[in-house]
Amino acid sequence: MSRYRSTAKTAARTYMQPMAGWWTKNPYFVRYMVREGSALLLTAYALVLLVGLWRLSQGAAAFDAWRAALASPLSVVFHAVGLVMVVYHSYTWFDVMPKTAPDQPIDPKLITGGGIAAAVAVSVLILAALLWGAP
Amino acid sequence: MKPSSEPIFWMLFGGGGMLSALIGPVLILVTGILVPFGLLLPQDTMSYDRMLAFAQHPLAKLAVLVVISLFMFHGCHRTLHSLHDLGVHTGTGAKVAFYGVATLATLLTAGLLLVIGF
């Protein structure tokens, strides 16, 4: 592809900085793109849940087929990668939280730590509720 | 100045980011790893009967709708803005497509929850 592009207003050929792979040249930007990539996994996971809801509405046989698909190797790999990516999203979300609300009288480390602690606490609560068979 | 729709999408993005940061990992762990492998949790955790009873409860319906909708809006918003970083020039069409997919998923979820009944 040409690195020059003529715009509608000027006939002049404007130099365009090539964009392909710019983020691979710096670990900071790689981490940034991995974080952005977690959004793709999260979207796909929401769609998996949506399909499950659709199969649930169709009856026991359809729902059990969806359950069987969840146990397929492809699904397990997808969820394992998704788990790592969304854990990373979770960490970065609370890591930047102090920066989204600057000039707080609270220590930024306390905000990040509090957020992570809340995520762990909610996760343990959900697992405990499932373990002891909450209604 | 023309009112912008951006704050609405940003709030949906933020809500989805917060919700998925809190419960995203545990949800994926339960539905994608623990239950398929039959690990740790009771075997009937996600049985048809239990899931149907769950989806028929009004509060659970609200939870399912909020999770799917906010995850979709968060994911679509972030992906739309990442395209810019990858050098893809996005315009109104891309916006309509990305937020349209999230809106469609929300409406489908609401519709299915109604079909499943109370």
PDB file of C-alpha atoms in Angstrom:
ATOM      1  CA  MET A   1       0.000   0.000   0.000  1.00  0.00           C
ATOM      2  CA  SER A   2       1.241   3.473  -0.799  1.00  0.00           C
ATOM      3  CA  ARG A   3       2.376   5.554   2.102  1.00  0.00           C
ATOM      4  CA  TYR A   4       1.050   8.605   0.319  1.00  0.00           C
ATOM      5  CA  ARG A   5      -2.551   9.525   0.217  1.00  0.00           C
ATOM      6  CA  SER A   6      -4.272  12.406  -1.571  1.00  0.00           C
ATOM      7  CA  THR A   7      -7.033  14.025   0.394  1.00  0.00           C
ATOM      8  CA  ALA A   8     -10.212  15.417  -1.122  1.00  0.00           C
ATOM      9  CA  LYS A   9      -9.316  19.051  -0.478  1.00  0.00           C
ATOM     10  CA  THR A  10      -5.751  19.080  -1.710  1.00  0.00           C
ATOM     11  CA  ALA A  11      -4.237  17.394  -4.652  1.00  0.00           C
ATOM     12  CA  ALA A  12      -0.972  17.215  -2.721  1.00  0.00           C
ATOM     13  CA  ARG A  13       0.140  13.745  -1.711  1.00  0.00           C
ATOM     14  CA  THR A  14       0.369  13.783   2.090  1.00  0.00           C
ATOM     15  CA  TYR A  15       2.884  11.507   3.820  1.00  0.00           C
ATOM     16  CA  MET A  16       1.099   9.044   6.088  1.00  0.00           C
ATOM     17  CA  GLN A  17       3.037   7.454   8.909  1.00  0.00           C
ATOM     18  CA  PRO A  18       2.593   3.671   8.486  1.00  0.00           C
ATOM     19  CA  MET A  19       0.476   2.283  11.332  1.00  0.00           C
ATOM     20  CA  ALA A  20       1.017  -1.456  10.964  1.00  0.00           C
ATOM     21  CA  GLY A  21       2.603  -2.999  14.029  1.00  0.00           C
ATOM     22  CA  TRP A  22       3.585   0.291  15.719  1.00  0.00           C
ATOM     23  CA  TRP A  23       2.544  -1.079  19.102  1.00  0.00           C
ATOM     24  CA  THR A  24       4.906  -4.074  18.904  1.00  0.00           C
ATOM     25  CA  LYS A  25       7.953  -1.809  19.249  1.00  0.00           C
ATOM     26  CA  ASN A  26       7.446  -0.934  22.915  1.00  0.00           C
ATOM     27  CA  PRO A  27       6.420  -3.264  25.787  1.00  0.00           C
ATOM     28  CA  TYR A  28       4.203  -0.520  27.244  1.00  0.00           C
ATOM     29  CA  PHE A  29       2.146  -0.400  24.047  1.00  0.00           C
ATOM     30  CA  VAL A  30       2.058  -4.215  23.828  1.00  0.00           C
ATOM     31  CA  ARG A  31       0.476  -4.297  27.291  1.00  0.00           C
ATOM     32  CA  TYR A  32      -1.922  -1.568  26.192  1.00  0.00           C
ATOM     33  CA  MET A  33      -3.027  -3.558  23.132  1.00  0.00           C
ATOM     34  CA  VAL A  34      -3.374  -6.768  25.187  1.00  0.00           C
ATOM     35  CA  ARG A  35      -5.675  -4.850  27.530  1.00  0.00           C
ATOM     36  CA  GLU A  36      -7.685  -3.578  24.575  1.00  0.00           C
ATOM     37  CA  GLY A  37      -7.759  -7.149  23.225  1.00  0.00           C
ATOM     38  CA  SER A  38      -9.433  -8.346  26.421  1.00  0.00           C
ATOM     39  CA  ALA A  39     -12.522  -6.471  25.203  1.00  0.00           C
ATOM     40  CA  LEU A  40     -12.812  -8.860  22.233  1.00  0.00           C
ATOM     41  CA  LEU A  41     -12.743 -11.875  24.555  1.00  0.00           C
ATOM     42  CA  LEU A  42     -15.305 -10.258  26.860  1.00  0.00           C
ATOM     43  CA  THR A  43     -17.625  -9.542  23.923  1.00  0.00           C
ATOM     44  CA  ALA A  44     -17.291 -13.136  22.702  1.00  0.00           C
ATOM     45  CA  TYR A  45     -17.985 -14.432  26.231  1.00  0.00           C
ATOM     46  CA  ALA A  46     -21.157 -12.301  26.473  1.00  0.00           C
ATOM     47  CA  LEU A  47     -22.254 -13.858  23.155  1.00  0.00           C
ATOM     48  CA  VAL A  48     -21.562 -17.373  24.554  1.00  0.00           C
ATOM     49  CA  LEU A  49     -23.874 -16.521  27.480  1.00  0.00           C
ATOM     50  CA  LEU A  50     -26.480 -15.124  25.074  1.00  0.00           C
ATOM     51  CA  VAL A  51     -26.424 -18.371  23.057  1.00  0.00           C
ATOM     52  CA  GLY A  52     -26.797 -20.303  26.333  1.00  0.00           C
ATOM     53  CA  LEU A  53     -29.876 -18.249  27.215  1.00  0.00           C
ATOM     54  CA  TRP A  54     -31.304 -18.900  23.751  1.00  0.00           C
ATOM     55  CA  ARG A  55     -30.678 -22.652  24.103  1.00  0.00           C
ATOM     56  CA  LEU A  56     -32.236 -22.560  27.590  1.00  0.00           C
ATOM     57  CA  SER A  57     -35.415 -21.068  26.100  1.00  0.00           C
ATOM     58  CA  GLN A  58     -35.572 -23.995  23.636  1.00  0.00           C
ATOM     59  CA  GLY A  59     -35.743 -26.743  26.258  1.00  0.00           C
ATOM     60  CA  ALA A  60     -33.628 -29.369  28.002  1.00  0.00           C
ATOM     61  CA  ALA A  61     -32.184 -31.078  24.893  1.00  0.00           C
ATOM     62  CA  ALA A  62     -31.008 -27.798  23.356  1.00  0.00           C
ATOM     63  CA  PHE A  63     -29.540 -26.603  26.662  1.00  0.00           C
ATOM     64  CA  ASP A  64     -27.680 -29.881  27.216  1.00  0.00           C
ATOM     65  CA  ALA A  65     -26.207 -29.585  23.696  1.00  0.00           C
ATOM     66  CA  TRP A  66     -24.910 -26.118  24.656  1.00  0.00           C
ATOM     67  CA  ARG A  67     -23.473 -27.591  27.871  1.00  0.00           C
ATOM     68  CA  ALA A  68     -21.723 -30.311  25.835  1.00  0.00           C
ATOM     69  CA  ALA A  69     -20.276 -27.641  23.506  1.00  0.00           C
ATOM     70  CA  LEU A  70     -18.854 -25.847  26.587  1.00  0.00           C
ATOM     71  CA  ALA A  71     -16.824 -28.980  27.352  1.00  0.00           C
ATOM     72  CA  SER A  72     -15.283 -29.147  23.858  1.00  0.00           C
ATOM     73  CA  PRO A  73     -11.511 -28.502  23.637  1.00  0.00           C
ATOM     74  CA  LEU A  74     -12.034 -25.329  21.562  1.00  0.00           C
ATOM     75  CA  SER A  75     -14.408 -23.928  24.182  1.00  0.00           C
ATOM     76  CA  VAL A  76     -12.074 -24.794  27.064  1.00  0.00           C
ATOM     77  CA  VAL A  77      -9.116 -23.088  25.312  1.00  0.00           C
ATOM     78  CA  PHE A  78     -11.287 -20.029  24.589  1.00  0.00           C
ATOM     79  CA  HIS A  79     -12.408 -19.757  28.215  1.00  0.00           C
ATOM     80  CA  ALA A  80      -8.874 -20.346  29.564  1.00  0.00           C
ATOM     81  CA  VAL A  81      -7.472 -17.553  27.353  1.00  0.00           C
ATOM     82  CA  GLY A  82     -10.526 -15.413  28.192  1.00  0.00           C
ATOM     83  CA  LEU A  83      -9.964 -15.957  31.915  1.00  0.00           C
ATOM     84  CA  VAL A  84      -6.331 -14.762  31.720  1.00  0.00           C
ATOM     85  CA  MET A  85      -7.271 -11.751  29.564  1.00  0.00           C
ATOM     86  CA  VAL A  86     -10.193 -10.681  31.770  1.00  0.00           C
ATOM     87  CA  VAL A  87      -8.103 -11.091  34.949  1.00  0.00           C
ATOM     88  CA  TYR A  88      -5.593  -8.755  33.267  1.00  0.00           C
ATOM     89  CA  HIS A  89      -8.428  -6.359  32.369  1.00  0.00           C
ATOM     90  CA  SER A  90      -9.575  -6.480  36.008  1.00  0.00           C
ATOM     91  CA  TYR A  91      -6.080  -5.649  37.261  1.00  0.00           C
ATOM     92  CA  THR A  92      -5.593  -2.764  34.797  1.00  0.00           C
ATOM     93  CA  TRP A  93      -9.097  -1.431  35.502  1.00  0.00           C
ATOM     94  CA  PHE A  94      -8.376  -0.967  39.191  1.00  0.00           C
ATOM     95  CA  ASP A  95      -4.800   0.105  38.442  1.00  0.00           C
ATOM     96  CA  VAL A  96      -5.950   3.144  36.438  1.00  0.00           C
ATOM     97  CA  MET A  97      -8.957   3.860  38.668  1.00  0.00           C
ATOM     98  CA  PRO A  98      -7.093   6.435  40.834  1.00  0.00           C
ATOM     99  CA  LYS A  99      -6.117   8.273  37.637  1.00  0.00           C
ATOM    100  CA  THR A 100      -9.725   8.521  36.445  1.00  0.00           C
ATOM    101  CA  ALA A 101     -10.652  10.300  39.678  1.00  0.00           C
ATOM    102  CA  PRO A 102      -7.633  12.506  40.445  1.00  0.00           C
ATOM    103  CA  ASP A 103      -7.256  14.881  43.399  1.00  0.00           C
ATOM    104  CA  GLN A 104      -8.862  12.430  45.795  1.00  0.00           C
ATOM    105  CA  PRO A 105      -7.772  12.679  49.420  1.00  0.00           C
ATOM    106  CA  ILE A 106      -7.363   8.890  49.361  1.00  0.00           C
ATOM    107  CA  ASP A 107      -4.032   7.198  48.675  1.00  0.00           C
ATOM    108  CA  PRO A 108      -4.133   5.882  45.048  1.00  0.00           C
ATOM    109  CA  LYS A 109      -2.723   2.533  46.215  1.00  0.00           C
ATOM    110  CA  LEU A 110      -5.690   2.205  48.573  1.00  0.00           C
ATOM    111  CA  ILE A 111      -8.163   2.722  45.694  1.00  0.00           C
ATOM    112  CA  THR A 112      -6.416   0.100  43.520  1.00  0.00           C
ATOM    113  CA  GLY A 113      -6.024  -2.328  46.430  1.00  0.00           C
ATOM    114  CA  GLY A 114      -9.611  -1.781  47.520  1.00  0.00           C
ATOM    115  CA  GLY A 115     -10.907  -2.502  44.018  1.00  0.00           C
ATOM    116  CA  ILE A 116      -8.892  -5.697  43.696  1.00  0.00           C
ATOM    117  CA  ALA A 117      -9.965  -6.767  47.207  1.00  0.00           C
ATOM    118  CA  ALA A 118     -13.618  -6.129  46.250  1.00  0.00           C
ATOM    119  CA  ALA A 119     -13.244  -8.259  43.088  1.00  0.00           C
ATOM    120  CA  VAL A 120     -11.689 -11.117  45.090  1.00  0.00           C
ATOM    121  CA  ALA A 121     -14.373 -10.851  47.798  1.00  0.00           C
ATOM    122  CA  VAL A 122     -17.257 -10.879  45.287  1.00  0.00           C
ATOM    123  CA  SER A 123     -15.681 -13.848  43.448  1.00  0.00           C
ATOM    124  CA  VAL A 124     -15.319 -15.840  46.685  1.00  0.00           C
ATOM    125  CA  LEU A 125     -18.927 -14.988  47.631  1.00  0.00           C
ATOM    126  CA  ILE A 126     -20.240 -16.216  44.248  1.00  0.00           C
ATOM    127  CA  LEU A 127     -18.202 -19.446  44.485  1.00  0.00           C
ATOM    128  CA  ALA A 128     -19.381 -20.008  48.087  1.00  0.00           C
ATOM    129  CA  ALA A 129     -23.023 -19.450  47.103  1.00  0.00           C
ATOM    130  CA  LEU A 130     -22.646 -21.996  44.275  1.00  0.00           C
ATOM    131  CA  LEU A 131     -20.811 -24.462  46.530  1.00  0.00           C
ATOM    132  CA  TRP A 132     -23.504 -24.449  49.187  1.00  0.00           C
ATOM    133  CA  GLY A 133     -26.258 -24.453  46.591  1.00  0.00           C
ATOM    134  CA  ALA A 134     -27.935 -21.104  47.098  1.00  0.00           C
ATOM    135  CA  PRO A 135     -31.381 -21.046  45.458  1.00  0.00           C
TER     136      PRO A 135
ATOM    137  CA  MET B   1     -23.561  22.873  20.560  1.00  0.00           C
ATOM    138  CA  LYS B   2     -25.214  19.650  19.463  1.00  0.00           C
ATOM    139  CA  PRO B   3     -25.652  17.222  22.368  1.00  0.00           C
ATOM    140  CA  SER B   4     -23.300  14.280  21.995  1.00  0.00           C
ATOM    141  CA  SER B   5     -24.251  10.638  22.494  1.00  0.00           C
ATOM    142  CA  GLU B   6     -20.669   9.951  23.649  1.00  0.00           C
ATOM    143  CA  PRO B   7     -21.334  10.328  27.438  1.00  0.00           C
ATOM    144  CA  ILE B   8     -24.038   7.638  27.263  1.00  0.00           C
ATOM    145  CA  PHE B   9     -21.729   5.169  25.516  1.00  0.00           C
ATOM    146  CA  TRP B  10     -18.902   6.096  27.846  1.00  0.00           C
ATOM    147  CA  MET B  11     -21.066   5.354  30.902  1.00  0.00           C
ATOM    148  CA  LEU B  12     -22.107   1.994  29.407  1.00  0.00           C
ATOM    149  CA  PHE B  13     -18.401   1.327  28.732  1.00  0.00           C
ATOM    150  CA  GLY B  14     -17.490   2.302  32.289  1.00  0.00           C
ATOM    151  CA  GLY B  15     -20.304   0.282  33.836  1.00  0.00           C
ATOM    152  CA  GLY B  16     -19.323  -2.763  31.807  1.00  0.00           C
ATOM    153  CA  GLY B  17     -15.649  -2.270  32.639  1.00  0.00           C
ATOM    154  CA  MET B  18     -16.389  -2.111  36.364  1.00  0.00           C
ATOM    155  CA  LEU B  19     -18.809  -5.038  36.350  1.00  0.00           C
ATOM    156  CA  SER B  20     -16.463  -7.255  34.301  1.00  0.00           C
ATOM    157  CA  ALA B  21     -13.500  -6.254  36.488  1.00  0.00           C
ATOM    158  CA  LEU B  22     -15.472  -7.401  39.547  1.00  0.00           C
ATOM    159  CA  ILE B  23     -17.182 -10.586  38.316  1.00  0.00           C
ATOM    160  CA  GLY B  24     -15.858 -11.279  34.777  1.00  0.00           C
ATOM    161  CA  PRO B  25     -13.069 -13.666  35.886  1.00  0.00           C
ATOM    162  CA  VAL B  26     -15.253 -15.682  38.285  1.00  0.00           C
ATOM    163  CA  LEU B  27     -18.059 -15.999  35.701  1.00  0.00           C
ATOM    164  CA  ILE B  28     -15.671 -17.309  33.033  1.00  0.00           C
ATOM    165  CA  LEU B  29     -14.051 -19.628  35.602  1.00  0.00           C
ATOM    166  CA  VAL B  30     -17.416 -21.108  36.633  1.00  0.00           C
ATOM    167  CA  THR B  31     -19.210 -21.436  33.272  1.00  0.00           C
ATOM    168  CA  GLY B  32     -16.149 -22.093  31.087  1.00  0.00           C
ATOM    169  CA  ILE B  33     -13.817 -24.199  33.272  1.00  0.00           C
ATOM    170  CA  LEU B  34     -15.227 -25.497  36.597  1.00  0.00           C
ATOM    171  CA  VAL B  35     -18.647 -26.650  35.365  1.00  0.00           C
ATOM    172  CA  PRO B  36     -17.482 -28.250  32.070  1.00  0.00           C
ATOM    173  CA  PHE B  37     -14.794 -30.208  33.960  1.00  0.00           C
ATOM    174  CA  GLY B  38     -17.078 -30.984  36.927  1.00  0.00           C
ATOM    175  CA  LEU B  39     -14.551 -29.431  39.316  1.00  0.00           C
ATOM    176  CA  LEU B  40     -15.207 -28.110  42.832  1.00  0.00           C
ATOM    177  CA  LEU B  41     -18.893 -27.209  42.319  1.00  0.00           C
ATOM    178  CA  PRO B  42     -21.931 -29.549  42.666  1.00  0.00           C
ATOM    179  CA  GLN B  43     -22.673 -31.536  39.493  1.00  0.00           C
ATOM    180  CA  ASP B  44     -26.115 -29.918  39.076  1.00  0.00           C
ATOM    181  CA  THR B  45     -24.742 -26.335  39.332  1.00  0.00           C
ATOM    182  CA  MET B  46     -25.717 -25.578  35.740  1.00  0.00           C
ATOM    183  CA  SER B  47     -28.316 -28.293  35.148  1.00  0.00           C
ATOM    184  CA  TYR B  48     -31.281 -27.415  32.926  1.00  0.00           C
ATOM    185  CA  ASP B  49     -33.717 -27.401  35.859  1.00  0.00           C
ATOM    186  CA  ARG B  50     -31.557 -25.143  38.013  1.00  0.00           C
ATOM    187  CA  MET B  51     -30.744 -22.748  35.168  1.00  0.00           C
ATOM    188  CA  LEU B  52     -34.413 -22.550  34.142  1.00  0.00           C
ATOM    189  CA  ALA B  53     -35.477 -21.789  37.727  1.00  0.00           C
ATOM    190  CA  PHE B  54     -32.687 -19.198  37.911  1.00  0.00           C
ATOM    191  CA  ALA B  55     -33.716 -17.503  34.651  1.00  0.00           C
ATOM    192  CA  GLN B  56     -37.354 -17.388  35.791  1.00  0.00           C
ATOM    193  CA  HIS B  57     -36.540 -15.330  38.871  1.00  0.00           C
ATOM    194  CA  PRO B  58     -37.118 -11.581  38.259  1.00  0.00           C
ATOM    195  CA  LEU B  59     -33.892 -10.498  40.010  1.00  0.00           C
ATOM    196  CA  ALA B  60     -31.864 -13.104  38.122  1.00  0.00           C
ATOM    197  CA  LYS B  61     -33.408 -11.863  34.860  1.00  0.00           C
ATOM    198  CA  LEU B  62     -32.201  -8.361  35.717  1.00  0.00           C
ATOM    199  CA  ALA B  63     -28.721  -9.694  36.543  1.00  0.00           C
ATOM    200  CA  VAL B  64     -28.483 -11.651  33.262  1.00  0.00           C
ATOM    201  CA  LEU B  65     -29.640  -8.635  31.245  1.00  0.00           C
ATOM    202  CA  VAL B  66     -27.184  -6.288  32.981  1.00  0.00           C
ATOM    203  CA  VAL B  67     -24.238  -8.690  32.590  1.00  0.00           C
ATOM    204  CA  ILE B  68     -24.740  -9.472  28.886  1.00  0.00           C
ATOM    205  CA  SER B  69     -25.658  -5.893  27.944  1.00  0.00           C
ATOM    206  CA  LEU B  70     -22.869  -4.120  29.828  1.00  0.00           C
ATOM    207  CA  PHE B  71     -20.220  -6.672  28.758  1.00  0.00           C
ATOM    208  CA  MET B  72     -21.307  -6.128  25.133  1.00  0.00           C
ATOM    209  CA  PHE B  73     -21.298  -2.317  25.365  1.00  0.00           C
ATOM    210  CA  HIS B  74     -17.915  -2.348  27.127  1.00  0.00           C
ATOM    211  CA  GLY B  75     -16.391  -4.707  24.577  1.00  0.00           C
ATOM    212  CA  CYS B  76     -17.833  -2.966  21.528  1.00  0.00           C
ATOM    213  CA  HIS B  77     -16.860   0.523  22.744  1.00  0.00           C
ATOM    214  CA  ARG B  78     -13.281  -0.521  23.490  1.00  0.00           C
ATOM    215  CA  THR B  79     -12.906  -2.435  20.222  1.00  0.00           C
ATOM    216  CA  LEU B  80     -14.301   0.515  18.234  1.00  0.00           C
ATOM    217  CA  HIS B  81     -11.710   2.842  19.785  1.00  0.00           C
ATOM    218  CA  SER B  82      -8.900   0.281  19.358  1.00  0.00           C
ATOM    219  CA  LEU B  83      -9.533   0.289  15.602  1.00  0.00           C
ATOM    220  CA  HIS B  84      -8.323   3.897  15.589  1.00  0.00           C
ATOM    221  CA  ASP B  85      -5.064   2.780  17.241  1.00  0.00           C
ATOM    222  CA  LEU B  86      -4.650   0.151  14.540  1.00  0.00           C
ATOM    223  CA  GLY B  87      -4.928   2.841  11.860  1.00  0.00           C
ATOM    224  CA  VAL B  88      -8.468   2.007  10.790  1.00  0.00           C
ATOM    225  CA  HIS B  89     -10.428   5.191  10.205  1.00  0.00           C
ATOM    226  CA  THR B  90     -13.828   4.703  11.801  1.00  0.00           C
ATOM    227  CA  GLY B  91     -16.777   6.912  11.043  1.00  0.00           C
ATOM    228  CA  THR B  92     -20.483   6.968  11.735  1.00  0.00           C
ATOM    229  CA  GLY B  93     -20.948   3.636   9.984  1.00  0.00           C
ATOM    230  CA  ALA B  94     -18.575   1.797  12.330  1.00  0.00           C
ATOM    231  CA  LYS B  95     -20.209   3.472  15.340  1.00  0.00           C
ATOM    232  CA  VAL B  96     -23.659   2.367  14.218  1.00  0.00           C
ATOM    233  CA  ALA B  97     -22.364  -1.169  13.572  1.00  0.00           C
ATOM    234  CA  PHE B  98     -20.561  -1.600  16.925  1.00  0.00           C
ATOM    235  CA  TYR B  99     -23.149   0.007  19.192  1.00  0.00           C
ATOM    236  CA  GLY B 100     -25.829  -1.617  17.024  1.00  0.00           C
ATOM    237  CA  VAL B 101     -24.453  -5.098  17.792  1.00  0.00           C
ATOM    238  CA  ALA B 102     -24.444  -4.311  21.537  1.00  0.00           C
ATOM    239  CA  THR B 103     -27.987  -2.907  21.353  1.00  0.00           C
ATOM    240  CA  LEU B 104     -29.182  -5.934  19.369  1.00  0.00           C
ATOM    241  CA  ALA B 105     -27.633  -8.322  21.924  1.00  0.00           C
ATOM    242  CA  THR B 106     -29.380  -6.395  24.723  1.00  0.00           C
ATOM    243  CA  LEU B 107     -32.766  -6.593  22.965  1.00  0.00           C
ATOM    244  CA  LEU B 108     -32.288 -10.312  22.192  1.00  0.00           C
ATOM    245  CA  THR B 109     -31.420 -11.008  25.841  1.00  0.00           C
ATOM    246  CA  ALA B 110     -34.497  -9.107  27.050  1.00  0.00           C
ATOM    247  CA  GLY B 111     -36.678 -10.948  24.518  1.00  0.00           C
ATOM    248  CA  LEU B 112     -35.339 -14.384  25.519  1.00  0.00           C
ATOM    249  CA  LEU B 113     -35.806 -13.592  29.216  1.00  0.00           C
ATOM    250  CA  LEU B 114     -39.453 -12.762  28.460  1.00  0.00           C
ATOM    251  CA  VAL B 115     -39.895 -15.946  26.378  1.00  0.00           C
ATOM    252  CA  ILE B 116     -38.497 -18.023  29.266  1.00  0.00           C
ATOM    253  CA  GLY B 117     -41.246 -16.521  31.439  1.00  0.00           C
ATOM    254  CA  PHE B 118     -41.669 -16.131  35.181  1.00  0.00           C
TER     255      PHE B 118
END
